[in-house]
XYZ file of C-alpha atoms in Angstrom:
424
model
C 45.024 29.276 -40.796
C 45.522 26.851 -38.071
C 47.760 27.410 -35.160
C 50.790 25.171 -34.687
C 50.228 22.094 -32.607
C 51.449 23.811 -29.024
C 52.052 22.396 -25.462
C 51.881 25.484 -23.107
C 55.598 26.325 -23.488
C 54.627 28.444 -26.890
C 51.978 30.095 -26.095
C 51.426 33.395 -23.749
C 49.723 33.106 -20.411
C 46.963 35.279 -21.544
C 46.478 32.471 -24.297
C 46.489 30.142 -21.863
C 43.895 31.429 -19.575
C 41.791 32.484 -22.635
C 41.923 28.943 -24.346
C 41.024 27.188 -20.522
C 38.243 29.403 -20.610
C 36.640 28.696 -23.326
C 37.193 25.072 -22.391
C 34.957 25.426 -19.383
C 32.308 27.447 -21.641
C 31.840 23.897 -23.089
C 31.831 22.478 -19.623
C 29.046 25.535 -18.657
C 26.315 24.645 -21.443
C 27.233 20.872 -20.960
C 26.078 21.348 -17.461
C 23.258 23.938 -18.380
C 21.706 21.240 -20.832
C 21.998 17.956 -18.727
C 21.070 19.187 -15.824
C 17.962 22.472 -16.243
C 15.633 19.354 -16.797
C 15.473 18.723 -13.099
C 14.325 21.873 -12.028
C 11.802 21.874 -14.925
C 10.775 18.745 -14.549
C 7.081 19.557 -13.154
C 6.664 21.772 -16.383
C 7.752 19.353 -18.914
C 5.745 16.814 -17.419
C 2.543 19.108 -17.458
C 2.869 20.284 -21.216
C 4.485 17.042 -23.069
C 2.080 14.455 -20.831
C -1.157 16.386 -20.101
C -3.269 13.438 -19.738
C -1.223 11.664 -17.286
C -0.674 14.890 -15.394
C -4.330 15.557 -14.980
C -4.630 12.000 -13.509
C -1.527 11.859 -11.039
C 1.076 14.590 -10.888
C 3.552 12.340 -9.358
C 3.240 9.743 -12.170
C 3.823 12.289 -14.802
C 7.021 13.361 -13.012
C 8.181 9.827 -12.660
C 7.635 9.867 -16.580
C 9.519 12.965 -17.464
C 12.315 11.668 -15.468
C 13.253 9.375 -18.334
C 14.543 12.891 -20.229
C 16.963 12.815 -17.737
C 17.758 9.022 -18.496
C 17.510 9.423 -22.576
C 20.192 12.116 -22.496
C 22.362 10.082 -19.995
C 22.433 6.927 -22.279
C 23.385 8.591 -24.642
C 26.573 9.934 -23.424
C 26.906 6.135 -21.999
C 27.189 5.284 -25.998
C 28.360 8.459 -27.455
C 31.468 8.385 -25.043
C 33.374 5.378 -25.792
C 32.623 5.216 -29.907
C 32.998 8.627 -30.897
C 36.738 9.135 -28.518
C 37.616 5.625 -29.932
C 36.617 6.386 -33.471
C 38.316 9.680 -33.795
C 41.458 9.711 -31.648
C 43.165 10.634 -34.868
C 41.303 13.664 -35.317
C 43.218 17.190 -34.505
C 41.523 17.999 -31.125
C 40.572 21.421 -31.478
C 38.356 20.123 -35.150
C 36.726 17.745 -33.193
C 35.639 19.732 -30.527
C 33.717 22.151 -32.576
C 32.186 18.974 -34.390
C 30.840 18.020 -30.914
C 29.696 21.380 -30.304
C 27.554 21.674 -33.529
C 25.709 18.244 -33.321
C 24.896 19.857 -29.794
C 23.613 23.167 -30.996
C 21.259 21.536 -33.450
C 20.213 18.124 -31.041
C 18.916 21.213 -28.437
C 17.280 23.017 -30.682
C 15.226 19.572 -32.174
C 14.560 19.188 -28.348
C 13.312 22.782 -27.892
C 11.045 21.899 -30.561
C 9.827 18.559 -30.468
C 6.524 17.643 -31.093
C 5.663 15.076 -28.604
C 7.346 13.420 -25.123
C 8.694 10.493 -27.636
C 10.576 12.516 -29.989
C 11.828 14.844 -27.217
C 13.700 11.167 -25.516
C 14.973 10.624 -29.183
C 16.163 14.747 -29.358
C 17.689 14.306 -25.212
C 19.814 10.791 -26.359
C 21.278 12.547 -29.908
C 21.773 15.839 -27.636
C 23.845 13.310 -24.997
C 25.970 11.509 -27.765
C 28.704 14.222 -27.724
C 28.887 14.920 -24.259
C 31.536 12.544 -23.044
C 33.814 12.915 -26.214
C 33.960 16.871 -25.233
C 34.679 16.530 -21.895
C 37.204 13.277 -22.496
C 39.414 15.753 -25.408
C 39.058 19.046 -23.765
C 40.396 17.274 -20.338
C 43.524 16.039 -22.961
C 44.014 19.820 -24.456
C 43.637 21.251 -20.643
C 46.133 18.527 -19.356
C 48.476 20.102 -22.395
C 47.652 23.187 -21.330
C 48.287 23.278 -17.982
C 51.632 21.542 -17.675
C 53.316 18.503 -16.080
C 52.311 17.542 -12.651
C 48.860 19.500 -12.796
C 46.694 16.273 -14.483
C 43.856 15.863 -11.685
C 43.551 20.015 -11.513
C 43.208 20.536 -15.708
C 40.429 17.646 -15.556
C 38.633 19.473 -12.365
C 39.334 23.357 -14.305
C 37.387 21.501 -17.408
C 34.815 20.708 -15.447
C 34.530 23.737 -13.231
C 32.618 24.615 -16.495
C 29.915 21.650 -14.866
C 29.786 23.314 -11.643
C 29.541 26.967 -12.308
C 26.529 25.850 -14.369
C 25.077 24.420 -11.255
C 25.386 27.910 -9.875
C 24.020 30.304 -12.182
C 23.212 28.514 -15.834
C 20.545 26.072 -14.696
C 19.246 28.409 -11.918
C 18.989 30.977 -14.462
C 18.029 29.297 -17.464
C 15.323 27.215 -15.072
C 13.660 30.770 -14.406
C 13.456 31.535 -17.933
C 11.769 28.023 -18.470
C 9.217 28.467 -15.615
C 8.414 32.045 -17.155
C 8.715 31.784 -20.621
C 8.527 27.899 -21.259
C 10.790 25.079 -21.343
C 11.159 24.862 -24.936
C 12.620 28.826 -24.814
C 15.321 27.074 -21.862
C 16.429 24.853 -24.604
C 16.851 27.451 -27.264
C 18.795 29.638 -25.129
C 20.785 26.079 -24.225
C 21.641 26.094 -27.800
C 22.445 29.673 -27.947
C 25.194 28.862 -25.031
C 26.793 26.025 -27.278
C 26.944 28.309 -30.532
C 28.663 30.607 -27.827
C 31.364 27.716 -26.947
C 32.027 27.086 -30.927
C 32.652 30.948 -31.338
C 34.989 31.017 -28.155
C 36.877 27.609 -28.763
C 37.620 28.448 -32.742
C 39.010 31.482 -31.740
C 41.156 30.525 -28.413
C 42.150 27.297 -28.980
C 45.646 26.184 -30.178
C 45.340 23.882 -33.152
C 46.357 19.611 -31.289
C 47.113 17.420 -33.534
C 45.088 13.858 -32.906
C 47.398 10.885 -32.264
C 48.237 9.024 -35.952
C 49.269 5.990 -34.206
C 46.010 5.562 -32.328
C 43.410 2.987 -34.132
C 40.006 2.177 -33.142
C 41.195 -1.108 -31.675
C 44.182 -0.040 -29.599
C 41.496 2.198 -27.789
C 39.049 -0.139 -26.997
C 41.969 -2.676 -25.503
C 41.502 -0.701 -22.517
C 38.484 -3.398 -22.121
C 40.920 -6.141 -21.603
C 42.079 -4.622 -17.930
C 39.946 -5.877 -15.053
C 40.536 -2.484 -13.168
C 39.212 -0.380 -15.746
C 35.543 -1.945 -15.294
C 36.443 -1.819 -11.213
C 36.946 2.060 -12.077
C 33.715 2.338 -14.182
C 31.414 0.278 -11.576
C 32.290 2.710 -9.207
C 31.360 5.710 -11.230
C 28.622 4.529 -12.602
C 26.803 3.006 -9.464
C 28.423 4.729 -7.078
C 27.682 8.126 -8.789
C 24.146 6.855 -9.299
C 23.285 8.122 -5.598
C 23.871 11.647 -6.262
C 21.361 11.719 -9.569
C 18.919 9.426 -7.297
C 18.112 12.770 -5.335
C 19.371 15.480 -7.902
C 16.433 14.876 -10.302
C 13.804 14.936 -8.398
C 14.881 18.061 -6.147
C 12.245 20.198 -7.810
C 9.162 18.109 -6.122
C 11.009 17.607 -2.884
C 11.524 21.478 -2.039
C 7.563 21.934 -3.170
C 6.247 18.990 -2.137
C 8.202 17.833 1.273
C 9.161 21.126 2.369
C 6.676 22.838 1.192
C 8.051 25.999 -0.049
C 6.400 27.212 -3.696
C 8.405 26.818 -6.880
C 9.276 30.342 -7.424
C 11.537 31.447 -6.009
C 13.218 28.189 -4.283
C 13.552 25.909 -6.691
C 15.942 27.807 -8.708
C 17.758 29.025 -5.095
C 18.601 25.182 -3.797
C 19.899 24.715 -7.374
C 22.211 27.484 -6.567
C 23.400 25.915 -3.629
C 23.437 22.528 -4.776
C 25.974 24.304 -7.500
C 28.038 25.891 -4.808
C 28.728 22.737 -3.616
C 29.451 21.396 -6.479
C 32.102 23.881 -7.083
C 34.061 23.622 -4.222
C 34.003 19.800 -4.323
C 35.064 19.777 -7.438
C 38.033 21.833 -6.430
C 38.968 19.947 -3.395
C 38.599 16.764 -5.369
C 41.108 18.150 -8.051
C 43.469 19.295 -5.217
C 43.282 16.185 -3.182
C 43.312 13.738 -5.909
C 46.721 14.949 -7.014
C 47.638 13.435 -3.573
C 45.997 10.404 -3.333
C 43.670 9.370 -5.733
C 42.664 5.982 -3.686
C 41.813 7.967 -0.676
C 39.822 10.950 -2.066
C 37.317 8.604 -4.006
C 36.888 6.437 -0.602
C 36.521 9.768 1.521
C 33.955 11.234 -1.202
C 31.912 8.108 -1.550
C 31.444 7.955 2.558
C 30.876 11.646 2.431
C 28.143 11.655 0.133
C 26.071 8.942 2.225
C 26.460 11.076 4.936
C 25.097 14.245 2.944
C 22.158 12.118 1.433
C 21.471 10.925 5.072
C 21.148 13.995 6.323
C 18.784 15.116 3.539
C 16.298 12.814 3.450
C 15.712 13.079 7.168
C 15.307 16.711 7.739
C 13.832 17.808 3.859
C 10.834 18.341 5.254
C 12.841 21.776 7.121
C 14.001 24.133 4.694
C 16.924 25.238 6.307
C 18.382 21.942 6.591
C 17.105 20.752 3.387
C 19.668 23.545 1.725
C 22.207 22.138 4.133
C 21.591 19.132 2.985
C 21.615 19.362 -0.520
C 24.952 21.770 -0.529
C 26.786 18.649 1.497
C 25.520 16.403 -1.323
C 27.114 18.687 -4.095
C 30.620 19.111 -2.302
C 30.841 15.121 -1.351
C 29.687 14.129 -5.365
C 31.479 16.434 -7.231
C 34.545 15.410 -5.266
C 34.294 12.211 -6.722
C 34.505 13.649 -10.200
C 38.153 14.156 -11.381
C 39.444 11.643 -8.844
C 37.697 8.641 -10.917
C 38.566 10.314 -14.088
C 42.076 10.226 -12.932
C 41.798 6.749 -11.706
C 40.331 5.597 -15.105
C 43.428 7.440 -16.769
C 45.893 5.277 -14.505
C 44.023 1.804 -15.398
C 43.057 2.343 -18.599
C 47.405 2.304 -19.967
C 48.005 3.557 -23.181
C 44.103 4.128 -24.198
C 44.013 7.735 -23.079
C 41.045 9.254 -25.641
C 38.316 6.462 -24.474
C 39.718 6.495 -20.666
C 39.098 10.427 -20.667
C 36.133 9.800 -21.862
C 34.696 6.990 -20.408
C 34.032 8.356 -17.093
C 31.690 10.372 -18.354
C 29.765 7.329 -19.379
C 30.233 5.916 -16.057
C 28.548 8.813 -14.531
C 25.694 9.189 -16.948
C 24.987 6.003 -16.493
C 25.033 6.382 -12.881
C 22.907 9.009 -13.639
C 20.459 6.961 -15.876
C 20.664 4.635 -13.063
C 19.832 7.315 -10.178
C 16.976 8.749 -12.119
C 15.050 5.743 -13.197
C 15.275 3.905 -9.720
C 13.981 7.618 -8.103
C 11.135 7.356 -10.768
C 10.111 3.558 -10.475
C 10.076 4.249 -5.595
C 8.001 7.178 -6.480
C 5.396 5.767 -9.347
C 5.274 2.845 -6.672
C 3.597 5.413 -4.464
C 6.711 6.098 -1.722
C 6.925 9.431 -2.187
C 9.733 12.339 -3.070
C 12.590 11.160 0.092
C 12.317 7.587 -1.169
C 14.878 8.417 -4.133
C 17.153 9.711 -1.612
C 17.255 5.907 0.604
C 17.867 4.380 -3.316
C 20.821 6.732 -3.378
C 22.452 5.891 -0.427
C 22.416 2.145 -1.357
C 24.118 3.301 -4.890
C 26.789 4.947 -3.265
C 27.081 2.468 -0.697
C 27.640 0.192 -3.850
C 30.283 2.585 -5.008
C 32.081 2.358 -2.318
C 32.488 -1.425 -1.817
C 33.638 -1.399 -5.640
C 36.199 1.168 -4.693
C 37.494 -0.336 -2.026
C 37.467 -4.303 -3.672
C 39.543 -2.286 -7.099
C 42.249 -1.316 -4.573
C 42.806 -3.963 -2.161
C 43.005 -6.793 -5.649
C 45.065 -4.192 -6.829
C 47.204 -4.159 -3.441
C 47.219 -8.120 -3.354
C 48.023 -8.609 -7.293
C 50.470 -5.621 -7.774
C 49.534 -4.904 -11.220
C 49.323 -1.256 -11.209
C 51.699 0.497 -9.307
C 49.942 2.796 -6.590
C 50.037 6.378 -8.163
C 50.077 9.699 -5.486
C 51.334 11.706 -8.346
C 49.989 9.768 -11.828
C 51.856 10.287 -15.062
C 50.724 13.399 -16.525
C 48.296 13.744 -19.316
C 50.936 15.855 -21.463
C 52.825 12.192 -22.017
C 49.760 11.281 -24.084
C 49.827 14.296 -26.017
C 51.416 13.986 -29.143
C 53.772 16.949 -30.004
């Protein structure tokens, strides 16, 4: 029998921490699943495009690069229709819908037949991905408590990060020794996980009865929430621009073999990630404004650094830890921001900035491929992602000073708190 709709006052604190938990276990194989195709990108490329990889190794990894982009267009459309479409849904329902049409899209992937039906597989296996993260971020935000909006979004996806540190490391080794296709499978195996964890520690939300497919998508009609999205998406863009191709540029600019350092700068990259996810929770409850214009300048220092000293291993870890702490950083701070500009569409604004950064991610990955097909080699996605987050920035900073000049949106230090959107 379903619980009782409950806001954190009802339950225990054991509850609490149990239900946040399994929240993140979503956030865990979401990250595990979009992001274990970079470091097995060389192997996908040699068993799902043999010919091409017998002519030109770096062609075929420019090719299996659009994986990468297939699964992040689809979270660019699964995001905004299915949070719009099913606002009215109870929250904890929808979330194990989401996790089933993940379970089976990784398993088709694990066993597709060819390199076109694997893009189909990656794009269904994407769809979900921002309507999880957008409704767990609400139930978190519930969760948590009043004042505490930036930190639920960041705990959600501490999920992302941790994933970065031991799921795709781990699950990357399992791919290079048993296969990619056995990666994916135990992918899936981590979402069944989730379904198990979130039936059982989840209060029962109630979805919003007022909220209509059209009152969702009016969040269209305010300038600043496509200010908010530009710099996601494009200014997020830089980060994939280098993340995807990492594999090649440890064993192919620095020179160190695949085993055991591919997985290990993974691991670091994921450290970094965690922290900056952290500090961007922590700061963004402060100033949201300044924390995305500190990240973005941040993360083209990070990328600098990388693609000038790759070729040294040492520094090419430094390198690629600075890039996770600056980018993930950037991560609850625009969610928050989209939250603020987006007015009474909360479902789609939770959600949408996971489309932003998927397509930034799209974005990143296919610009990466098309320098490297056109023969500059591995750093050359790293100079494409500067100029994205260079973008990102000048987005940023335009959003804020209209928004200074027009006074439409009151500045926010401490934004409303996502437990005013959720219905009691």
């Amino acid at each position: 029998m379903p619980d009782a709709a409950a806001g954190s006052g009802t339950l225990s604190p054991a509850r609490i921490r149990f239900a946040l938990v399994a929240l993140a276990l979503g956030g865990f194989a979401i990250g595990s699943t979009e992001f274990v195709a970079m470091g097995l990108l060389p192997d996908i490329a040699h068993a799902m495009l043999p010919g091409l990889w017998a002519q030109n190794h770096e062609d075929a990894n420019a090719r299996a690069g659009w994986i990468v982009s297939a699964y992040a267009l689809g979270v660019v459309v699964g995001a905004p229709t299915i949070a719009a479409s099913a606002a009215k849904l109870p929250r904890k329902k929808l979330l194990l819908w989401l996790l089933v049409a993940f379970t089976v899209a990784t398993v088709a992937a694990a066993l597709s037949p060819n390199f076109g039906s694997l893009l189909v597989f990656r794009f269904l296996c994407g769809l979900p991905h921002g309507a999880y993260f957008g409704i767990a971020s609400l139930v978190a935000g519930d969760l948590m408590g009043p004042g505490k909006r930036v930190r639920a979004v960041a705990f959600v996806m501490t999920g992302l990060t941790v994933a970065n540190i031991i799921g795709v490391p781990a699950i990357t080794w399992v791919g290079e020794t048993y296969g990619w296709r056995i990666a994916y499978l135990f992918v899936a195996a981590l979402f069944a996980l989730t379904f198990l964890a979130i039936a059982l520690a989840v209060p029962w939300q109630p979805g919003n009865p007022e909220q209509t497919f059209r009152r969702e998508l009016s969040a269209f009609r305010h300038p600043q929430l496509w200010f908010a999205l530009g710099m996601g998406s494009i200014g997020f863009g830089g980060f994939f621009a280098l993340y995807t191709y990492v594999a090649p540029l440890v064993t192919d600019v620095a020179h160190l073999p695949q085993q055991p350092w591919v997985p290990l700068v993974l691991v670091v990259c994921g450290i970094g990630m965690f922290f900056g996810n952290l500090a961007g929770g922590r700061a963004g409850d402060y100033s949201v404004k300044l924390t995305i214009l500190a990240a973005f300048v941040a993360v083209m220092i990070a990328l600098a650094f990388t693609g000038l000293f790759a070729a040294t291993p040492v520094l090419l870890f430094v390198g690629v830890f600075l890039v996770g702490v600056a980018s993930s950083a950037v991560g609850p701070t625009v969610q928050s921001r989209l939250m603020d500009v987006a007015h009474d569409a909360h479902s789609i604004a939770a959600a949408l900035n996971h489309s932003a950064f998927n397509l930034g991610n799209s974005l990143g990955a296919y610009l990466g491929g098309l320098v490297i097909g056109l023969g500059f080699g591995y750093r050359a996605p790293v100079w494409i992602g500067i100029g994205l987050t260079f973008l990102g920035l000048v987005i940023a900073a335009t959003s804020f000073l209209i928004e200074r000049r027009t006074g439409r949106l009151r500045a926010h230090t401490r934004p409303i708190d996502l437990t005013m959107a959720a219905p009691r």
